[in-house]
Short mmCIF file of C-alpha atoms and ligand atoms in Angstrom, two decimals:
data_model
loop_
_atom_site.label_atom_id
_atom_site.label_comp_id
_atom_site.label_asym_id
_atom_site.label_seq_id
_atom_site.Cartn_x
_atom_site.Cartn_y
_atom_site.Cartn_z
CA UNK X 1247 47.62 33.30 -58.16
CA UNK X 1248 47.20 36.43 -60.18
CA UNK X 1249 46.01 39.46 -58.25
CA UNK X 1250 46.63 42.13 -60.88
CA UNK X 1251 43.25 43.85 -60.84
CA UNK X 1252 42.19 45.33 -64.20
CA UNK X 1253 40.89 48.88 -64.47
CA UNK X 1254 37.67 50.04 -66.05
CA UNK X 1255 37.59 53.42 -67.76
CA UNK X 1256 34.52 55.37 -66.68
CA UNK X 1257 32.57 57.71 -68.97
CA UNK X 1258 34.62 60.70 -67.81
CA UNK X 1259 37.94 58.93 -68.46
CA UNK X 1260 38.65 58.14 -64.78
CA UNK X 1261 40.06 54.66 -64.17
CA UNK X 1262 38.40 52.46 -61.57
CA UNK X 1263 39.64 49.03 -60.38
CA UNK X 1264 37.17 46.34 -61.42
CA UNK X 1265 37.45 44.66 -58.02
CA UNK X 1266 37.35 46.57 -54.76
CA UNK X 1267 37.10 45.97 -51.06
CA UNK X 1268 33.66 46.65 -49.54
CA UNK X 1269 33.62 47.48 -45.85
CA UNK X 1270 29.93 47.51 -44.91
CA UNK X 1271 29.38 46.32 -41.30
CA UNK X 1272 33.07 46.61 -40.44
CA UNK X 1273 32.25 49.03 -37.64
CA UNK X 1274 34.90 48.04 -35.11
CA UNK X 1275 37.70 50.61 -35.49
CA UNK X 1276 40.65 48.27 -34.91
CA UNK X 1277 39.27 45.49 -37.05
CA UNK X 1278 38.35 47.78 -39.93
CA UNK X 1279 41.71 49.55 -39.85
CA UNK X 1280 43.59 46.25 -39.82
CA UNK X 1281 41.46 44.76 -42.61
CA UNK X 1282 41.82 47.79 -44.89
CA UNK X 1283 45.57 48.01 -44.30
CA UNK X 1284 45.92 44.30 -45.04
CA UNK X 1285 43.68 44.59 -48.11
CA UNK X 1286 45.99 47.28 -49.51
CA UNK X 1287 49.01 45.02 -48.85
CA UNK X 1288 47.17 42.23 -50.66
CA UNK X 1289 46.70 44.36 -53.77
CA UNK X 1290 43.27 45.95 -53.33
CA UNK X 1291 43.24 49.52 -54.61
CA UNK X 1292 39.53 50.40 -54.33
CA UNK X 1293 37.87 50.82 -50.93
CA UNK X 1294 34.08 51.17 -50.85
CA UNK X 1295 32.65 52.89 -47.79
CA UNK X 1296 29.76 55.25 -46.92
CA UNK X 1297 29.00 57.88 -44.32
CA UNK X 1298 26.36 55.42 -43.08
CA UNK X 1299 28.96 52.67 -42.48
CA UNK X 1300 30.53 54.57 -39.57
CA UNK X 1301 34.04 53.44 -40.41
CA UNK X 1302 35.57 56.23 -42.50
CA UNK X 1303 38.01 57.16 -39.71
CA UNK X 1304 39.45 53.65 -39.53
CA UNK X 1305 39.85 53.63 -43.33
CA UNK X 1306 41.52 57.05 -43.27
CA UNK X 1307 44.01 55.82 -40.68
CA UNK X 1308 44.72 52.59 -42.57
CA UNK X 1309 45.31 54.55 -45.78
CA UNK X 1310 47.53 57.04 -44.00
CA UNK X 1311 49.60 54.20 -42.55
CA UNK X 1312 49.93 52.49 -45.94
CA UNK X 1313 50.97 55.77 -47.57
CA UNK X 1314 53.42 56.74 -44.82
CA UNK X 1315 55.07 53.33 -45.06
CA UNK X 1316 55.46 53.77 -48.82
CA UNK X 1317 53.19 50.82 -49.70
CA UNK X 1318 51.11 53.03 -51.98
CA UNK X 1319 50.52 56.67 -52.79
CA UNK X 1320 47.13 58.23 -52.28
CA UNK X 1321 46.81 58.50 -56.07
CA UNK X 1322 47.15 54.71 -56.37
CA UNK X 1323 43.95 54.27 -54.39
CA UNK X 1324 40.34 54.69 -55.44
CA UNK X 1325 38.20 55.69 -52.47
CA UNK X 1326 34.43 55.67 -52.74
CA UNK X 1327 32.02 57.05 -50.17
CA UNK X 1328 28.28 57.70 -50.18
CA UNK X 1329 25.92 60.39 -48.98
CA UNK X 1330 22.99 59.24 -46.85
CA UNK X 1331 19.37 60.37 -47.54
CA UNK X 1332 19.25 62.53 -44.42
CA UNK X 1333 21.82 64.81 -46.11
CA UNK X 1334 19.99 65.16 -49.42
CA UNK X 1335 20.06 68.96 -49.69
CA UNK X 1336 22.60 71.32 -51.24
CA UNK X 1337 24.22 72.13 -47.90
CA UNK X 1338 23.70 68.62 -46.54
CA UNK X 1339 25.58 66.95 -49.39
CA UNK X 1340 28.45 69.40 -49.06
CA UNK X 1341 28.71 69.01 -45.32
CA UNK X 1342 28.46 65.18 -45.53
CA UNK X 1343 31.32 65.13 -48.04
CA UNK X 1344 33.41 67.57 -45.97
CA UNK X 1345 33.05 65.25 -43.01
CA UNK X 1346 33.93 62.21 -45.10
CA UNK X 1347 37.06 63.99 -46.39
CA UNK X 1348 38.12 64.84 -42.83
CA UNK X 1349 37.54 61.31 -41.54
CA UNK X 1350 39.20 59.69 -44.55
CA UNK X 1351 42.09 62.19 -44.21
CA UNK X 1352 42.13 63.01 -47.88
CA UNK X 1353 41.58 66.19 -49.86
CA UNK X 1354 39.61 64.51 -52.66
CA UNK X 1355 37.44 61.49 -53.25
CA UNK X 1356 37.55 59.23 -56.27
CA UNK X 1357 33.84 58.55 -56.30
CA UNK X 1358 30.86 59.83 -54.33
CA UNK X 1359 27.49 58.11 -54.70
CA UNK X 1360 24.00 58.99 -53.55
CA UNK X 1361 23.35 55.96 -51.34
CA UNK X 1362 19.62 55.52 -52.02
CA UNK X 1363 17.07 56.77 -54.57
CA UNK X 1364 14.70 58.19 -51.94
CA UNK X 1365 13.89 61.61 -50.50
CA UNK X 1366 15.20 64.72 -52.27
CA UNK X 1367 17.60 62.83 -54.49
CA UNK X 1368 17.20 65.22 -57.45
CA UNK X 1369 18.36 68.13 -55.31
CA UNK X 1370 21.15 66.01 -53.84
CA UNK X 1371 22.34 65.04 -57.32
CA UNK X 1372 22.59 68.70 -58.33
CA UNK X 1373 24.75 69.28 -55.27
CA UNK X 1374 26.90 66.30 -56.28
CA UNK X 1375 27.36 67.86 -59.71
CA UNK X 1376 28.79 70.97 -58.03
CA UNK X 1377 31.16 68.80 -56.00
CA UNK X 1378 32.33 67.17 -59.22
CA UNK X 1379 32.81 70.50 -61.01
CA UNK X 1380 34.91 71.71 -58.09
CA UNK X 1381 37.14 68.62 -58.37
CA UNK X 1382 36.35 67.47 -54.84
CA UNK X 1383 35.24 64.12 -56.21
CA UNK X 1384 36.84 62.86 -59.42
CA UNK X 1385 33.72 60.90 -60.36
CA UNK X 1386 30.10 60.82 -59.19
CA UNK X 1387 27.25 58.40 -59.33
CA UNK X 1388 24.34 56.78 -57.58
CA UNK X 1389 23.44 53.55 -55.85
CA UNK X 1390 20.33 51.42 -55.89
CA UNK X 1391 18.73 53.34 -58.75
CA UNK X 1392 16.44 51.08 -60.79
CA UNK X 1393 15.87 51.74 -64.48
CA UNK X 1394 12.89 53.99 -63.90
CA UNK X 1395 14.72 56.20 -61.39
CA UNK X 1396 17.82 56.19 -63.57
CA UNK X 1397 15.80 57.34 -66.58
CA UNK X 1398 14.37 60.18 -64.49
CA UNK X 1399 17.84 61.12 -63.35
CA UNK X 1400 19.25 61.09 -66.89
CA UNK X 1401 16.48 63.41 -68.08
CA UNK X 1402 17.54 66.13 -65.63
CA UNK X 1403 21.25 65.53 -65.04
CA UNK X 1404 23.81 67.95 -66.45
CA UNK X 1405 26.58 65.52 -65.63
CA UNK X 1406 25.62 61.91 -66.17
CA UNK X 1407 26.39 59.52 -63.32
CA UNK X 1408 29.48 57.46 -64.07
CA UNK X 1409 28.54 54.54 -61.79
CA UNK X 1410 25.42 52.87 -60.44
CA UNK X 1411 26.16 50.56 -57.51
CA UNK X 1412 23.43 47.92 -57.28
CA UNK X 1413 22.92 44.41 -55.96
CA UNK X 1414 24.11 41.88 -58.57
CA UNK X 1415 24.96 38.21 -58.11
CA UNK X 1416 23.98 34.95 -59.82
CA UNK X 1417 20.66 34.71 -57.92
CA UNK X 1418 19.69 38.29 -58.80
CA UNK X 1419 21.47 38.97 -62.04
CA UNK X 1420 19.74 42.18 -63.26
CA UNK X 1421 20.95 41.12 -66.74
CA UNK X 1422 18.73 43.35 -68.85
CA UNK X 1423 19.30 46.36 -66.66
CA UNK X 1424 23.09 46.02 -66.44
CA UNK X 1425 23.29 45.63 -70.22
CA UNK X 1426 21.29 48.83 -70.58
CA UNK X 1427 23.53 50.63 -68.08
CA UNK X 1428 26.64 49.56 -70.00
CA UNK X 1429 25.06 50.83 -73.23
CA UNK X 1430 24.41 54.13 -71.46
CA UNK X 1431 28.09 54.18 -70.45
CA UNK X 1432 27.13 53.99 -66.78
CA UNK X 1433 29.30 51.45 -64.99
CA UNK X 1434 27.38 48.83 -62.98
CA UNK X 1435 29.19 48.05 -59.74
CA UNK X 1436 27.90 44.98 -57.92
CA UNK X 1437 27.23 45.23 -54.21
CA UNK X 1438 26.54 41.96 -52.39
CA UNK X 1439 28.29 40.08 -55.22
CA UNK X 1440 28.38 37.02 -52.93
CA UNK X 1441 24.71 37.46 -52.01
CA UNK X 1442 25.93 38.15 -48.45
CA UNK X 1443 26.44 34.38 -48.21
CA UNK X 1444 22.74 33.59 -48.74
CA UNK X 1445 21.13 30.80 -50.82
CA UNK X 1446 24.07 28.55 -49.97
CA UNK X 1447 26.24 30.36 -52.50
CA UNK X 1448 29.56 29.10 -51.09
CA UNK X 1449 28.58 25.44 -51.45
CA UNK X 1450 26.26 25.76 -54.42
CA UNK X 1451 26.64 22.59 -56.55
CA UNK X 1452 26.85 24.34 -59.93
CA UNK X 1453 29.31 27.02 -58.78
CA UNK X 1454 31.37 24.44 -56.88
CA UNK X 1455 31.53 22.06 -59.87
CA UNK X 1456 32.55 24.74 -62.31
CA UNK X 1457 35.12 25.86 -59.73
CA UNK X 1458 36.67 22.39 -59.56
CA UNK X 1459 37.52 22.58 -63.25
CA UNK X 1460 39.57 25.76 -62.71
CA UNK X 1461 40.83 25.11 -59.18
CA UNK X 1462 38.63 27.94 -57.86
CA UNK X 1463 35.98 28.24 -55.15
CA UNK X 1464 32.27 28.83 -55.68
CA UNK X 1465 32.84 32.42 -54.47
CA UNK X 1466 35.45 33.01 -57.16
CA UNK X 1467 33.15 31.59 -59.85
CA UNK X 1468 30.34 33.93 -58.74
CA UNK X 1469 32.69 36.94 -58.86
CA UNK X 1470 34.18 35.93 -62.20
CA UNK X 1471 30.65 35.59 -63.67
CA UNK X 1472 29.99 39.22 -62.70
CA UNK X 1473 33.33 40.42 -64.07
CA UNK X 1474 32.92 38.72 -67.44
CA UNK X 1475 29.75 40.73 -68.03
CA UNK X 1476 31.71 43.94 -67.60
CA UNK X 1477 30.48 44.65 -64.09
CA UNK X 1478 32.71 45.83 -61.25
CA UNK X 1479 32.51 43.99 -57.89
CA UNK X 1480 33.20 44.97 -54.27
CA UNK X 1481 33.11 41.79 -52.15
CA UNK X 1482 33.58 42.08 -48.42
CA UNK X 1483 35.46 39.78 -46.10
CA UNK X 1484 37.03 40.14 -42.69
CA UNK X 1485 39.33 37.21 -43.52
CA UNK X 1486 42.72 37.52 -45.16
CA UNK X 1487 42.35 34.23 -47.06
CA UNK X 1488 38.93 35.15 -48.43
CA UNK X 1489 40.18 38.57 -49.46
CA UNK X 1490 43.02 36.86 -51.31
CA UNK X 1491 40.54 34.58 -53.09
CA UNK X 1492 38.33 37.48 -54.05
CA UNK X 1493 41.03 39.16 -56.14
CA UNK X 1494 42.47 35.95 -57.55
CA UNK X 1495 40.12 35.99 -60.52
CA UNK X 1496 42.19 36.80 -63.54
CA UNK X 1497 43.97 33.61 -64.55
CA UNK X 1498 40.95 31.76 -65.92
CA UNK X 1499 37.86 32.40 -68.01
CA UNK X 1500 34.37 30.91 -67.85
CA UNK X 1501 33.18 29.63 -71.21
CA UNK X 1502 29.88 30.61 -72.83
CA UNK X 1503 28.09 27.48 -71.63
CA UNK X 1504 29.22 28.01 -68.03
CA UNK X 1505 28.15 31.65 -68.14
CA UNK X 1506 24.72 30.55 -69.40
CA UNK X 1507 24.39 27.84 -66.75
CA UNK X 1508 25.09 30.43 -64.05
CA UNK X 1509 22.60 32.81 -65.69
CA UNK X 1510 19.96 30.14 -65.06
CA UNK X 1511 20.36 30.62 -61.30
CA UNK X 1512 18.68 34.03 -61.51
CA UNK X 1513 15.51 34.15 -59.44
CA UNK X 1514 14.69 37.69 -60.46
CA UNK X 1515 14.35 39.12 -56.98
CA UNK X 1516 16.56 39.99 -54.03
CA UNK X 1517 16.41 38.17 -50.74
CA UNK X 1518 18.51 40.88 -49.11
CA UNK X 1519 16.22 43.85 -49.67
CA UNK X 1520 13.34 44.78 -51.95
CA UNK X 1521 14.12 48.38 -52.76
CA UNK X 1522 10.92 48.81 -54.77
CA UNK X 1523 8.83 48.03 -51.69
CA UNK X 1524 7.49 51.27 -50.16
CA UNK X 1525 8.26 49.77 -46.72
CA UNK X 1526 12.00 49.86 -47.54
CA UNK X 1527 11.67 53.49 -48.55
CA UNK X 1528 9.81 54.37 -45.34
CA UNK X 1529 12.40 52.56 -43.25
CA UNK X 1530 15.35 54.30 -44.90
CA UNK X 1531 13.72 57.73 -44.80
CA UNK X 1532 13.37 57.37 -41.04
CA UNK X 1533 16.95 56.24 -40.48
CA UNK X 1534 19.16 59.07 -39.20
CA UNK X 1535 22.92 58.74 -39.14
CA UNK X 1536 23.53 61.93 -37.17
CA UNK X 1537 21.63 64.55 -35.12
P1 NAD D 1907 29.00 40.20 -49.96
O1 NAD D 1907 28.11 39.65 -51.00
O2 NAD D 1907 30.31 40.77 -50.34
O3 NAD D 1907 29.18 39.00 -48.92
C1 NAD D 1907 29.89 39.15 -47.76
C2 NAD D 1907 29.88 37.81 -47.01
O4 NAD D 1907 30.59 36.83 -47.74
C3 NAD D 1907 30.59 37.90 -45.66
O5 NAD D 1907 29.85 37.13 -44.73
C4 NAD D 1907 31.95 37.26 -45.91
O6 NAD D 1907 32.47 36.66 -44.77
C5 NAD D 1907 31.63 36.24 -46.96
N1 NAD D 1907 32.76 36.01 -47.88
C6 NAD D 1907 33.44 36.93 -48.58
N2 NAD D 1907 34.35 36.35 -49.38
C7 NAD D 1907 34.25 35.02 -49.19
C8 NAD D 1907 34.91 33.90 -49.74
N3 NAD D 1907 35.85 34.04 -50.68
N4 NAD D 1907 34.54 32.66 -49.31
C9 NAD D 1907 33.57 32.49 -48.38
N5 NAD D 1907 32.92 33.53 -47.80
C10 NAD D 1907 33.24 34.78 -48.22
O7 NAD D 1907 28.13 41.24 -49.11
P2 NAD D 1907 28.18 42.78 -48.75
O8 NAD D 1907 29.24 43.07 -47.75
O9 NAD D 1907 26.80 43.18 -48.38
O10 NAD D 1907 28.53 43.52 -50.10
C11 NAD D 1907 29.82 43.92 -50.45
C12 NAD D 1907 30.00 45.41 -50.33
O11 NAD D 1907 29.06 46.10 -51.13
C13 NAD D 1907 29.75 45.97 -48.91
O12 NAD D 1907 30.80 45.71 -48.03
C14 NAD D 1907 29.55 47.43 -49.23
O13 NAD D 1907 30.78 48.06 -49.45
C15 NAD D 1907 28.74 47.36 -50.51
N6 NAD D 1907 27.27 47.41 -50.28
C16 NAD D 1907 26.60 48.49 -50.76
C17 NAD D 1907 25.22 48.61 -50.59
C18 NAD D 1907 24.51 49.79 -51.14
O14 NAD D 1907 23.33 50.02 -50.80
N7 NAD D 1907 25.14 50.58 -51.99
C19 NAD D 1907 24.52 47.60 -49.91
C20 NAD D 1907 25.23 46.51 -49.42
C21 NAD D 1907 26.60 46.43 -49.63
#
């Protein structure tokens, strides 16, 4: 077992762990707090949350406990949060981030992302640039921006986004796009790197067979495939043993042929959500996370 997580240097020089702990749907306070605390004990240093996940308080308390017990210092951790579409205005972005800071009990964030490329995202991005200039967030970026939206953003941004968090896993590999992002020095960070368990990923014959060779599970092979392309990953699990697996990725290497075989699993579309479908946009625009 080797759970030394490597760091990626972002375009602005900030260092981000390549593997992090995603906490989407961990909405129960006690469970989320216990999972995040345990994840830190296990060696996770990046926590990925969002104002729309409704669990920032539990994370703040878990972090505070870990820091007060001397397990880590705040500066050892990389905390990401996201601003929801409802708050896409100059004042809205600022107030969303102020609330995140209060709930997370920290005076800075490591990374703030615009959660979705809908609504007044251009205005919201300008507000995020101010937050970055003021040092409130050490890095900034976006999530779910496809190449077209990213190109639009790059044509108006004064500060280029350091990260784009998008869905990436063997069944939806986004190969061409992630290569382009890396060339642009924008770090791809894979959400849903285990395809949220869909398409039988945990028992998939190819992933399982390759895993046997290295003494790894199908989940670990899927994560390692992402990592070897230079992507960051933020798998989620409520289980201690699965969390341990998900950072035990650095004592083996997939060969070229195995990488290519896994590439063949790409189906070119997401079964989780089609973000280019106007219905997704309408749904998200309607969704309010506060009054
Ligand atoms: P995921 O692909 O990480 O899959 C999670 C599922 O896999 C859970 O059911 C979990 O029990 C299971 N699992 C995890 N590790 C396992 C293992 N080793 N063996 C067997 N089962 C295992 O899905 P996700 O939670 O949607 O994505 C990860 C994170 O990405 C989220 O928690 C969140 O932080 C982020 N995310 C961001 C967006 C966005 O729009 N930016 C969207 C979705 C998720």
